[in-house]
PDB file of C-alpha atoms and ligand atoms in Angstrom:
ATOM      1  CA  MET A   1      -0.304   0.353  -0.029  1.00 55.00           C
ATOM      2  CA  ALA A   2       1.588   3.111  -1.157  1.00 56.00           C
ATOM      3  CA  ARG A   3      -0.894   5.268  -1.491  1.00 63.00           C
ATOM      4  CA  LYS A   4      -0.958   7.391   1.378  1.00 65.00           C
ATOM      5  CA  HIS A   5      -4.538   7.523   2.517  1.00 62.00           C
ATOM      6  CA  ALA A   6      -5.322  10.973   4.414  1.00 61.00           C
ATOM      7  CA  LYS A   7      -8.560  11.150   6.528  1.00 61.00           C
ATOM      8  CA  ARG A   8     -10.188  14.237   5.844  1.00 58.00           C
ATOM      9  CA  GLY A   9     -12.378  15.066   8.724  1.00 59.00           C
ATOM     10  CA  GLY A  10     -15.270  17.171   7.594  1.00 59.00           C
ATOM     11  CA  TRP A  11     -16.711  18.217   4.389  1.00 64.00           C
ATOM     12  CA  MET A  12     -16.804  15.535   2.266  1.00 68.00           C
ATOM     13  CA  ASP A  13     -17.228  12.420   4.653  1.00 68.00           C
ATOM     14  CA  GLU A  14     -18.666  10.304   2.444  1.00 68.00           C
ATOM     15  CA  PRO A  15     -19.842   6.775   4.243  1.00 66.00           C
ATOM     16  CA  GLU A  16     -18.691   3.925   3.372  1.00 68.00           C
ATOM     17  CA  ALA A  17     -21.831   2.039   1.926  1.00 64.00           C
ATOM     18  CA  GLU A  18     -20.746  -1.563   1.347  1.00 69.00           C
ATOM     19  CA  GLU A  19     -23.643  -3.095   2.748  1.00 73.00           C
ATOM     20  CA  GLU A  20     -26.846  -1.117   2.058  1.00 72.00           C
ATOM     21  CA  ALA A  21     -29.676  -2.155   4.049  1.00 71.00           C
ATOM     22  CA  PRO A  22     -32.885  -1.635   1.992  1.00 70.00           C
ATOM     23  CA  PRO A  23     -35.188   1.273   3.344  1.00 77.00           C
ATOM     24  CA  PRO A  24     -37.751   0.281   5.305  1.00 79.00           C
ATOM     25  CA  VAL A  25     -40.785  -0.400   3.436  1.00 91.00           C
ATOM     26  CA  PRO A  26     -44.088   1.134   4.682  1.00 95.00           C
ATOM     27  CA  CYS A  27     -46.494  -1.138   5.542  1.00 97.00           C
ATOM     28  CA  TRP A  28     -49.626  -0.865   3.195  1.00 97.00           C
ATOM     29  CA  LEU A  29     -52.829  -0.526   5.849  1.00 97.00           C
ATOM     30  CA  CYS A  30     -51.230   0.858   8.832  1.00 97.00           C
ATOM     31  CA  GLY A  31     -48.110   2.950   6.821  1.00 96.00           C
ATOM     32  CA  ARG A  32     -45.634   1.932   9.553  1.00 96.00           C
ATOM     33  CA  PRO A  33     -42.520   1.014   8.846  1.00 93.00           C
ATOM     34  CA  THR A  34     -42.347  -3.323   8.016  1.00 93.00           C
ATOM     35  CA  GLY A  35     -40.081  -4.726  10.616  1.00 89.00           C
ATOM     36  CA  THR A  36     -38.107  -8.148  10.432  1.00 89.00           C
ATOM     37  CA  THR A  37     -41.073  -9.655   8.515  1.00 90.00           C
ATOM     38  CA  ILE A  38     -43.002  -8.700   5.698  1.00 93.00           C
ATOM     39  CA  VAL A  39     -46.105  -9.888   4.641  1.00 94.00           C
ATOM     40  CA  TRP A  40     -46.823 -10.222   0.764  1.00 95.00           C
ATOM     41  CA  HIS A  41     -50.649  -9.058   0.695  1.00 96.00           C
ATOM     42  CA  HIS A  42     -52.814  -9.675  -2.275  1.00 95.00           C
ATOM     43  CA  PRO A  43     -55.302  -6.407  -1.872  1.00 95.00           C
ATOM     44  CA  VAL A  44     -57.207  -8.677  -4.526  1.00 93.00           C
ATOM     45  CA  PRO A  45     -57.275 -12.190  -3.652  1.00 88.00           C
ATOM     46  CA  LYS A  46     -55.305 -14.441  -5.649  1.00 90.00           C
ATOM     47  CA  SER A  47     -58.410 -16.627  -5.905  1.00 90.00           C
ATOM     48  CA  ARG A  48     -60.336 -13.655  -6.898  1.00 89.00           C
ATOM     49  CA  GLY A  49     -57.475 -12.950  -9.860  1.00 91.00           C
ATOM     50  CA  GLY A  50     -55.255 -10.391  -7.560  1.00 92.00           C
ATOM     51  CA  ARG A  51     -51.859 -10.361  -8.966  1.00 93.00           C
ATOM     52  CA  ASP A  52     -50.377  -7.377  -7.308  1.00 94.00           C
ATOM     53  CA  VAL A  53     -48.752  -7.434  -3.713  1.00 96.00           C
ATOM     54  CA  VAL A  54     -48.147  -5.082  -1.159  1.00 96.00           C
ATOM     55  CA  PRO A  55     -46.142  -5.007   1.815  1.00 96.00           C
ATOM     56  CA  MET A  56     -48.032  -5.768   4.971  1.00 96.00           C
ATOM     57  CA  HIS A  57     -47.200  -6.650   9.039  1.00 96.00           C
ATOM     58  CA  GLY A  58     -48.512 -10.007   9.723  1.00 94.00           C
ATOM     59  CA  ILE A  59     -50.584  -8.221  12.545  1.00 95.00           C
ATOM     60  CA  CYS A  60     -52.192  -5.939   9.774  1.00 96.00           C
ATOM     61  CA  GLN A  61     -53.026  -9.057   6.933  1.00 96.00           C
ATOM     62  CA  GLN A  62     -54.818 -10.601   9.849  1.00 95.00           C
ATOM     63  CA  THR A  63     -56.865  -7.852  11.007  1.00 96.00           C
ATOM     64  CA  LEU A  64     -57.968  -7.163   7.167  1.00 95.00           C
ATOM     65  CA  ILE A  65     -58.328 -10.726   6.708  1.00 94.00           C
ATOM     66  CA  ALA A  66     -60.742 -10.890  10.102  1.00 96.00           C
ATOM     67  CA  ASN A  67     -62.586  -7.879   9.321  1.00 96.00           C
ATOM     68  CA  PHE A  68     -63.897  -8.883   5.442  1.00 95.00           C
ATOM     69  CA  THR A  69     -64.398 -11.428   3.063  1.00 94.00           C
ATOM     70  CA  ASN A  70     -62.903 -12.104  -0.237  1.00 93.00           C
ATOM     71  CA  SER A  71     -65.887 -10.499  -1.911  1.00 93.00           C
ATOM     72  CA  GLU A  72     -65.525  -7.312   0.032  1.00 95.00           C
ATOM     73  CA  LEU A  73     -61.332  -7.050  -0.367  1.00 95.00           C
ATOM     74  CA  GLN A  74     -61.796  -7.566  -3.757  1.00 94.00           C
ATOM     75  CA  ARG A  75     -64.119  -4.552  -4.250  1.00 94.00           C
ATOM     76  CA  ALA A  76     -61.869  -2.485  -2.516  1.00 95.00           C
ATOM     77  CA  GLY A  77     -58.933  -3.714  -4.446  1.00 95.00           C
ATOM     78  CA  LEU A  78     -55.610  -1.489  -3.840  1.00 95.00           C
ATOM     79  CA  ASP A  79     -57.400   1.333  -2.901  1.00 96.00           C
ATOM     80  CA  VAL A  80     -56.586   0.827   0.773  1.00 96.00           C
ATOM     81  CA  ASP A  81     -58.416   4.192   1.738  1.00 96.00           C
ATOM     82  CA  VAL A  82     -61.629   2.017   1.662  1.00 96.00           C
ATOM     83  CA  LEU A  83     -60.316  -0.128   4.395  1.00 97.00           C
ATOM     84  CA  LEU A  84     -59.354   2.533   6.588  1.00 97.00           C
ATOM     85  CA  THR A  85     -63.219   4.369   6.432  1.00 96.00           C
ATOM     86  CA  HIS A  86     -64.279   1.414   8.328  1.00 96.00           C
ATOM     87  CA  PRO A  87     -64.003   1.599  11.732  1.00 97.00           C
ATOM     88  CA  PRO A  88     -62.761  -1.365  13.003  1.00 96.00           C
ATOM     89  CA  ILE A  89     -59.756  -0.969  10.814  1.00 97.00           C
ATOM     90  CA  ARG A  90     -59.546   2.812  11.671  1.00 97.00           C
ATOM     91  CA  LYS A  91     -59.381   1.601  15.492  1.00 97.00           C
ATOM     92  CA  PHE A  92     -57.144  -0.951  14.423  1.00 97.00           C
ATOM     93  CA  VAL A  93     -54.958   1.567  12.960  1.00 97.00           C
ATOM     94  CA  ASP A  94     -54.796   3.799  15.491  1.00 96.00           C
ATOM     95  CA  TRP A  95     -54.148   1.284  18.453  1.00 96.00           C
ATOM     96  CA  VAL A  96     -51.314  -0.685  16.171  1.00 96.00           C
ATOM     97  CA  ALA A  97     -49.609   2.924  15.554  1.00 95.00           C
ATOM     98  CA  ASN A  98     -47.407   3.098  18.637  1.00 93.00           C
ATOM     99  CA  LYS A  99     -46.631  -0.435  18.535  1.00 93.00           C
ATOM    100  CA  ASP A 100     -43.324  -2.124  17.346  1.00 91.00           C
ATOM    101  CA  PRO A 101     -43.109  -2.741  13.813  1.00 87.00           C
ATOM    102  CA  ASP A 102     -42.245  -6.280  15.286  1.00 90.00           C
ATOM    103  CA  PHE A 103     -45.196  -6.997  16.960  1.00 88.00           C
ATOM    104  CA  THR A 104     -47.561  -9.361  17.006  1.00 84.00           C
ATOM    105  CA  ALA A 105     -50.565 -10.113  19.158  1.00 71.00           C
ATOM    106  CA  SER A 106     -50.128 -13.853  20.720  1.00 56.00           C
ATOM    107  CA  VAL A 107     -49.186 -15.332  17.014  1.00 48.00           C
ATOM    108  CA  THR A 108     -46.003 -16.667  17.766  1.00 48.00           C
ATOM    109  CA  ARG A 109     -44.027 -16.777  20.755  1.00 50.00           C
ATOM    110  CA  LYS A 110     -40.724 -14.162  20.092  1.00 50.00           C
ATOM    111  CA  GLY A 111     -37.699 -15.998  20.533  1.00 52.00           C
ATOM    112  CA  ARG A 112     -34.099 -15.308  20.127  1.00 49.00           C
TER     113      ARG A 112
HETATM  114 ZN1   ZN B 201     -48.754  -2.726   9.454  1.00 91.34          ZN
END
């Protein structure tokens, strides 16, 4: 190594990004960043010909499935605002807003 690598402090400090972490994708329903587990949800159920997928929290997807039938989901399609006008969904989103991105309600036990 003949080249002297002078360390400059200050104006052009570029972080050496070797491993760039992908930016967190926001959840389709609640808008929070997704956690370690991203669920790719079909807004229009696969059985109804839906091909688009959106990133979601597991808990958010479960909430949708619990509150809507396939037909209702198909009708709302990619328009999440339609779903958010439903009071139970609105309530859930407001409630989950302060939770950790990896928060799941008793679905799986968190273990390290
Ligand atoms: Zn979510």
